[in-house]
Coordinates of C-alpha atoms and ligand atoms in Angstrom, one line a residue:
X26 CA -17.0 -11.4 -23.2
X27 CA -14.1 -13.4 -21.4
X28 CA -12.5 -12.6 -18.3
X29 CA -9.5 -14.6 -16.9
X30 CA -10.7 -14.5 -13.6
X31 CA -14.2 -14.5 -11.3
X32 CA -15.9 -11.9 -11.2
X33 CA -15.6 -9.9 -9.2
X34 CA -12.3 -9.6 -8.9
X35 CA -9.1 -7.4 -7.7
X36 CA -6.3 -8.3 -9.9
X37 CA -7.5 -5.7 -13.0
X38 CA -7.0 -2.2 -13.1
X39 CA -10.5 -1.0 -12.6
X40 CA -11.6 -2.2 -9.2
X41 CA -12.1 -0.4 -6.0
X42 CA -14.7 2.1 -5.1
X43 CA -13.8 4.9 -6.5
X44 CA -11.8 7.1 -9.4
X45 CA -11.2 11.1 -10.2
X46 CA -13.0 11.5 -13.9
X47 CA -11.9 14.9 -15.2
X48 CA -11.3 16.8 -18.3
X49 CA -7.9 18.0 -16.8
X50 CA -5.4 16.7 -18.9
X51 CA -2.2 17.9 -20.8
X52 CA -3.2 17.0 -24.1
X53 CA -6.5 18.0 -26.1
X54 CA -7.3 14.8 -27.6
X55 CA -8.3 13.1 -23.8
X56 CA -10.2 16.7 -23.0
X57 CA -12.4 15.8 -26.2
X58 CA -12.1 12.3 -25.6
X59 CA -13.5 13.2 -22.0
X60 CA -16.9 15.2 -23.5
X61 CA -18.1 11.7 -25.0
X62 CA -17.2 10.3 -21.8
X63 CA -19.5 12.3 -20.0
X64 CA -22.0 11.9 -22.1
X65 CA -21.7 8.0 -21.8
X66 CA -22.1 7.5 -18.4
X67 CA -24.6 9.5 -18.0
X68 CA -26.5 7.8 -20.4
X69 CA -25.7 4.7 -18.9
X70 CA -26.7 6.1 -15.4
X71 CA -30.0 6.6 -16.8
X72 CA -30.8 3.7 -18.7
X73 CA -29.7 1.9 -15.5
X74 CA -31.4 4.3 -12.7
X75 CA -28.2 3.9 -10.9
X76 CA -25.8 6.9 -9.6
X77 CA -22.6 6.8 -11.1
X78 CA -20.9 10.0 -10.8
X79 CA -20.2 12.5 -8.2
X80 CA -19.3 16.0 -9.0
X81 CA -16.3 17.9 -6.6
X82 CA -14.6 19.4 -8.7
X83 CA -10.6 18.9 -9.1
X84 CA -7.9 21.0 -8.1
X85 CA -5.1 21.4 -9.9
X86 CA -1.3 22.6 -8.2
X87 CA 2.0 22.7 -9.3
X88 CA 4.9 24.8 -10.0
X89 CA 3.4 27.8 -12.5
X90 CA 6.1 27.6 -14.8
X91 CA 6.2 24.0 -14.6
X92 CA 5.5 22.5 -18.5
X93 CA 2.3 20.1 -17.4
X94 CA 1.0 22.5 -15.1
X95 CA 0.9 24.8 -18.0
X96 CA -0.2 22.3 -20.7
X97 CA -3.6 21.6 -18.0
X98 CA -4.6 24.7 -17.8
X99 CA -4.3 25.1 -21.3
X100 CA -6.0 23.0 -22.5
X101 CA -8.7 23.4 -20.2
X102 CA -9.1 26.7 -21.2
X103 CA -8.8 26.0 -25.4
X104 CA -11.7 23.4 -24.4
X105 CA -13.7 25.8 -22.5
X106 CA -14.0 23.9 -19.6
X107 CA -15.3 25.7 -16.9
X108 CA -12.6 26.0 -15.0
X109 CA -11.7 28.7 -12.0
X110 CA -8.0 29.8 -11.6
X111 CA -7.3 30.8 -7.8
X112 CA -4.8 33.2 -7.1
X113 CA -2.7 33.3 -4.2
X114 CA -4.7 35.5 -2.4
X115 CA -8.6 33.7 -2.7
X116 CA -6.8 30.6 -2.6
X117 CA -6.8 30.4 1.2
X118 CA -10.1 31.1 1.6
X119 CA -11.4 28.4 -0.7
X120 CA -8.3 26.0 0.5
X121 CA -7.5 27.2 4.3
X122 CA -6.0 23.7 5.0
X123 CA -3.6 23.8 2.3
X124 CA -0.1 25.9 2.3
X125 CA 0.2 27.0 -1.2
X126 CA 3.8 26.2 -2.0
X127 CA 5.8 29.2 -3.5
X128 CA 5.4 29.7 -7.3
X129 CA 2.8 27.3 -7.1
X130 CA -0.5 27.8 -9.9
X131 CA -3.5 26.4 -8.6
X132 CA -6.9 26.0 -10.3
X133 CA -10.2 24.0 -10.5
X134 CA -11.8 22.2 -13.1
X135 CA -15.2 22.4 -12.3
X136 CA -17.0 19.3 -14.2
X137 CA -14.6 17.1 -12.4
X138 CA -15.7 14.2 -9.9
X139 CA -15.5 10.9 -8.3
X140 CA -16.9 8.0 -10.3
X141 CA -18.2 4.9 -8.5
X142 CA -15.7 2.4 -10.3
X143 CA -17.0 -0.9 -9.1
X144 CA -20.3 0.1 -9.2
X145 CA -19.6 1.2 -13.1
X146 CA -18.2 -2.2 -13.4
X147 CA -21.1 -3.6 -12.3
X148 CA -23.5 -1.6 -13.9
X149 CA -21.3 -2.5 -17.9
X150 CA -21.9 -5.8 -16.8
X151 CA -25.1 -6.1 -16.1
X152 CA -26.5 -3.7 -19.6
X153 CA -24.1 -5.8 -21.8
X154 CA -26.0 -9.0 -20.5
X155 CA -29.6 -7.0 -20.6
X156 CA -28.4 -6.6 -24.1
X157 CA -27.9 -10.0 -25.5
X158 CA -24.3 -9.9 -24.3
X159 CA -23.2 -13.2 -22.3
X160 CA -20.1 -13.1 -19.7
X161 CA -18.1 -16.0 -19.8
X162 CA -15.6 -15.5 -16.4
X163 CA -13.0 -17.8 -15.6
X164 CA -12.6 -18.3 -19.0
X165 CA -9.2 -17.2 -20.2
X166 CA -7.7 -16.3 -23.7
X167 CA -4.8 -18.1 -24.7
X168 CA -4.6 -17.9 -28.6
X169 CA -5.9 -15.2 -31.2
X170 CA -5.8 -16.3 -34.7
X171 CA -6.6 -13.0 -36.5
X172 CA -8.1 -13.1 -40.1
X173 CA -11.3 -12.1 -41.9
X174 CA -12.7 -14.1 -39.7
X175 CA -11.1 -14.3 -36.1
X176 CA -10.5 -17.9 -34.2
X177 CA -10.0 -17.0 -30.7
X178 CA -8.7 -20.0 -28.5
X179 CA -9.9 -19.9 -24.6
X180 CA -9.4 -22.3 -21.6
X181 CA -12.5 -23.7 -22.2
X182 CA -12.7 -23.9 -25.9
X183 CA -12.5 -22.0 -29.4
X184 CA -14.5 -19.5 -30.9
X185 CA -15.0 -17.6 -34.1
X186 CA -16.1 -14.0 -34.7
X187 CA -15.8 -11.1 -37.4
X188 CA -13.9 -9.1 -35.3
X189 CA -13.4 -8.9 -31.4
X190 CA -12.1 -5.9 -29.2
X191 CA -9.0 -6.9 -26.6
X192 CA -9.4 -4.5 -23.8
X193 CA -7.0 -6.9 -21.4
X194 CA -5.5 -3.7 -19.0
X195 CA -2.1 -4.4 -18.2
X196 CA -2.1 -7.9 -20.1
X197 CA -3.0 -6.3 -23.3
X198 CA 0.9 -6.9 -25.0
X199 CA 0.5 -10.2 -23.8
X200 CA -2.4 -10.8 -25.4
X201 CA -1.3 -8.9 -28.6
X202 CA 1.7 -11.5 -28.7
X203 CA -0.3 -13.8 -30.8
X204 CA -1.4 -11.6 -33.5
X205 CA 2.2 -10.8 -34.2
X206 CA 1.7 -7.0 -33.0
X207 CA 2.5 -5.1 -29.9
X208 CA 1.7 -1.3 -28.2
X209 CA 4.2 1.0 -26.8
X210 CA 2.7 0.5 -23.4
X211 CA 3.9 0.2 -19.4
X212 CA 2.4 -1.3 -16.8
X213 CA 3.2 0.7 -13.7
X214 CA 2.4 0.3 -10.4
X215 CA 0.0 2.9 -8.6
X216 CA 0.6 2.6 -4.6
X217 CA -2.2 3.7 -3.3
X218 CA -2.6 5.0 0.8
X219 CA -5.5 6.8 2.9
X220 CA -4.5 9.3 5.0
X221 CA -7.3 9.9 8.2
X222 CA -7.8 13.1 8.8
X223 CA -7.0 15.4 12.0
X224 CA -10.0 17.1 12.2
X225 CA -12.8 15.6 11.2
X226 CA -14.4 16.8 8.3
X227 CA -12.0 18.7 6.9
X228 CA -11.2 17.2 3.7
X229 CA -15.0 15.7 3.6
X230 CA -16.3 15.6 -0.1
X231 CA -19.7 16.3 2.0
X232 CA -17.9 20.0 2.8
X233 CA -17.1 20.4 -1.0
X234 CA -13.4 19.4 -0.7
X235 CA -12.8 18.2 -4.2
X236 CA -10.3 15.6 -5.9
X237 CA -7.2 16.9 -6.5
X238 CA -3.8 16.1 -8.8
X239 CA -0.1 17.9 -7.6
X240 CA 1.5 17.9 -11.2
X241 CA 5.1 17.1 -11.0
X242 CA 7.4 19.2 -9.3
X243 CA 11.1 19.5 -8.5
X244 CA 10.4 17.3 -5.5
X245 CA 7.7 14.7 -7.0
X246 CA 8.6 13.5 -10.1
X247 CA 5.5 11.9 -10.3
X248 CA 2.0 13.0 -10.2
X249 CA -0.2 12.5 -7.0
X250 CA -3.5 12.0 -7.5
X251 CA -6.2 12.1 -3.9
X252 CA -10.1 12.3 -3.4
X253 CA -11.9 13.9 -0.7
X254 CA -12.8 11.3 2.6
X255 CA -16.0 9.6 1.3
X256 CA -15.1 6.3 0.6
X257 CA -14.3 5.4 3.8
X258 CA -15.3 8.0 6.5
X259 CA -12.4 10.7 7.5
X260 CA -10.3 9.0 5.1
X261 CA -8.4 10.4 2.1
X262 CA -7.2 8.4 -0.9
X263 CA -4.2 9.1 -2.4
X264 CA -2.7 7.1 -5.3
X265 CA 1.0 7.5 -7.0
X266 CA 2.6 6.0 -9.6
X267 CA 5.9 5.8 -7.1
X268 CA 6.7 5.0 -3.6
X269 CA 6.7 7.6 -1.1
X270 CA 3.4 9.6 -0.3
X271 CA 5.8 11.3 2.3
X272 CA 6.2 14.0 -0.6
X273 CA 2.4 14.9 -0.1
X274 CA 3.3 15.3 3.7
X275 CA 6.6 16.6 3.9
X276 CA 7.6 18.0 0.7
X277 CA 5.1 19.7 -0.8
X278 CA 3.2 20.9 2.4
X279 CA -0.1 20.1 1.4
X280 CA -1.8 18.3 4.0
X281 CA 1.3 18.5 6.8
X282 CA -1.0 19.9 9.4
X283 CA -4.3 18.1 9.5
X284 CA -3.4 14.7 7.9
X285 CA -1.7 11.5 9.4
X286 CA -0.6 8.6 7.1
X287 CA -3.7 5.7 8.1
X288 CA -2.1 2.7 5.5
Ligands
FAD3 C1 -5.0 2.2 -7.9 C2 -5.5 2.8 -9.2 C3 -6.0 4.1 -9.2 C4 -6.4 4.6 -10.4 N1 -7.0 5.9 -10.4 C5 -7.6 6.4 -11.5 C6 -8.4 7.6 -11.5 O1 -8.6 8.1 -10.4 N2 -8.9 8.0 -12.6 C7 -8.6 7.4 -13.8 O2 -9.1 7.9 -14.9 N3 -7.9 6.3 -13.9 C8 -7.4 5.7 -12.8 N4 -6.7 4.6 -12.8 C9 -6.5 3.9 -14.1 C10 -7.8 3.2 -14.5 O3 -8.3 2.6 -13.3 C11 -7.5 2.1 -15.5 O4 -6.9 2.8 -16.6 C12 -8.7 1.4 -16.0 O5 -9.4 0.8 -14.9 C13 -8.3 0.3 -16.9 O6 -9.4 -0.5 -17.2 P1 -9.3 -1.7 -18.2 O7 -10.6 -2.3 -18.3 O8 -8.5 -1.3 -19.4 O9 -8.2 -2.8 -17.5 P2 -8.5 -3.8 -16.3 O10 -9.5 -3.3 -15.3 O11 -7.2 -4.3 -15.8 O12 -9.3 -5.0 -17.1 C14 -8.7 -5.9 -17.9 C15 -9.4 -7.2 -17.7 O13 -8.9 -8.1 -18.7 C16 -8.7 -9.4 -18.1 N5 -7.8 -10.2 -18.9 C17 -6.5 -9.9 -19.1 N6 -5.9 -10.9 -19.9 C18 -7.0 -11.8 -20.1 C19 -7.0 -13.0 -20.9 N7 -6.0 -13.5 -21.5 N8 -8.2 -13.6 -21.0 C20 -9.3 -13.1 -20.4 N9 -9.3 -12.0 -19.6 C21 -8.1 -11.3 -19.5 C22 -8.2 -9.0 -16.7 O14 -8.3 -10.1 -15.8 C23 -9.1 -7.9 -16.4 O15 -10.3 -8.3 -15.8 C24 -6.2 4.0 -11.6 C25 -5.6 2.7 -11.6 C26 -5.3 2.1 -10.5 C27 -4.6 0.7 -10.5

């Protein structure tokens, strides 16, 4: 395995404490996708003996009539997922420090959670080399020859193989560039804040507050994606694809009253 870069390191996609894992998704084929998932890291969790995963649960709100609101919660329901669908009356009671905005849906997919990113990173690494694997870091790919059998060109020297797998995050069309073929991908940029909370506690995942995802909406055109305080006590993480977590605070009147933007 090559990696640009010294492990560990921050420049990739995947680092950080913590991301939502959930079977909430508009289309089917990451729902399924999601089952095997599961099923993976829990296996790895046990061949390992390390913990991986945290179940909360994820909430789901947006407008009701809004398409991706609509294409969730149906396909969480074609899957079977256990899932609960709050109305506007229990929703207080589960949710009482969140204003449910008018023609808002909410629900929950239950199997959802928190998994312990660099910890799973760690863990990969650590079975792939139990395994026979060996790491080369700091070793970066600049050519890929491909063929029946593949020459693959690094900083450090080349190599042959039968086949490889390029699983190079945002750097993948780059990489792609030498075998002539390219992905409809975009690299976006995911801003990512922690907001502390008023009252202490009250968004802890230790009192069952769960992840959460606010599908777009007439004012965020952009989905906002936020765990419960864990990572860092009384702190809640919230990532977007777009600049402007004010919409979590002002617009959609989430959190107004027990949140304050930390950084
Ligand atoms: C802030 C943030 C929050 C997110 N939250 C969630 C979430 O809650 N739930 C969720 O499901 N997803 C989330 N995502 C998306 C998820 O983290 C990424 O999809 C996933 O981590 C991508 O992993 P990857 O291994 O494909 O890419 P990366 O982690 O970017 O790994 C690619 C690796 O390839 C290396 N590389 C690139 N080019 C070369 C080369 N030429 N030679 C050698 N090495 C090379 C890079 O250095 C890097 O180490 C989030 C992403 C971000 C940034």
């Amino acid at each position: 395995m090559f990696l640009q870069f010294v492990l560990p390191h921050t420049r990739g996609s995947s680092h950080g404490q913590t991301r939502i894992i959930r079977k909430a998704y508009e289309h089917d084929f990451y729902t399924r996708m999601m089952e095997e998932c599961y099923h993976q890291w829990a296996e790895l969790e046990n061949d390992a003996g390390v913990k991986l995963y945290k179940q909360t649960g994820l909430l789901v709100m947006g407008p009701e009539d809004n398409r991706e609101y609509q294409l969730i919660k149906n396909t969480l329901q074609k899957n079977k997922v256990p899932t609960v669908i709050l109305t506007r009356d229990n929703f207080h009671k589960h949710f009482p420090n969140i204003i449910m905005a008018e023609g808002d849906g909410a629900l929950v997919d239950v199997t959802a959670g928190v998994l312990l990113a660099d910890r799973a990173l760690k863990t990969v690494q650590d079975q792939f080399q139990k395994l026979g694997g060996v790491i080369r870091d700091n070793e970066k790919v600049t050519g890929i020859k491909p063929g029946p059998v593949v020459k693959v060109t690094t900083s450090e020297g080349v190599y042959q193989a039968r086949s490889i797998v390029i699983t190079a995050g945002p750097w993948t069309n780059r990489l792609l560039t030498h075998t002539g073929f390219q992905l409809p991908l975009e690299v976006v940029k995911i801003n990512v804040c922690y907001w502390k909370e008023r009252t202490s506690g009250t968004y802890d995942v230790k009192h069952s507050f769960p992840c959460f995802v606010l599908t777009e909406s007439v004012e965020t055109k952009e989905h906002i994606y936020g765990l419960p305080s864990d990572e860092y006590p009384g702190l809640v993480k919230i990532d977007q694809t777009k600049s402007g977590s004010r919409c979590l605070h002002e617009d959609r009147k989430i959190e107004g009253r027990d949140v304050a933007q930390y950084g």
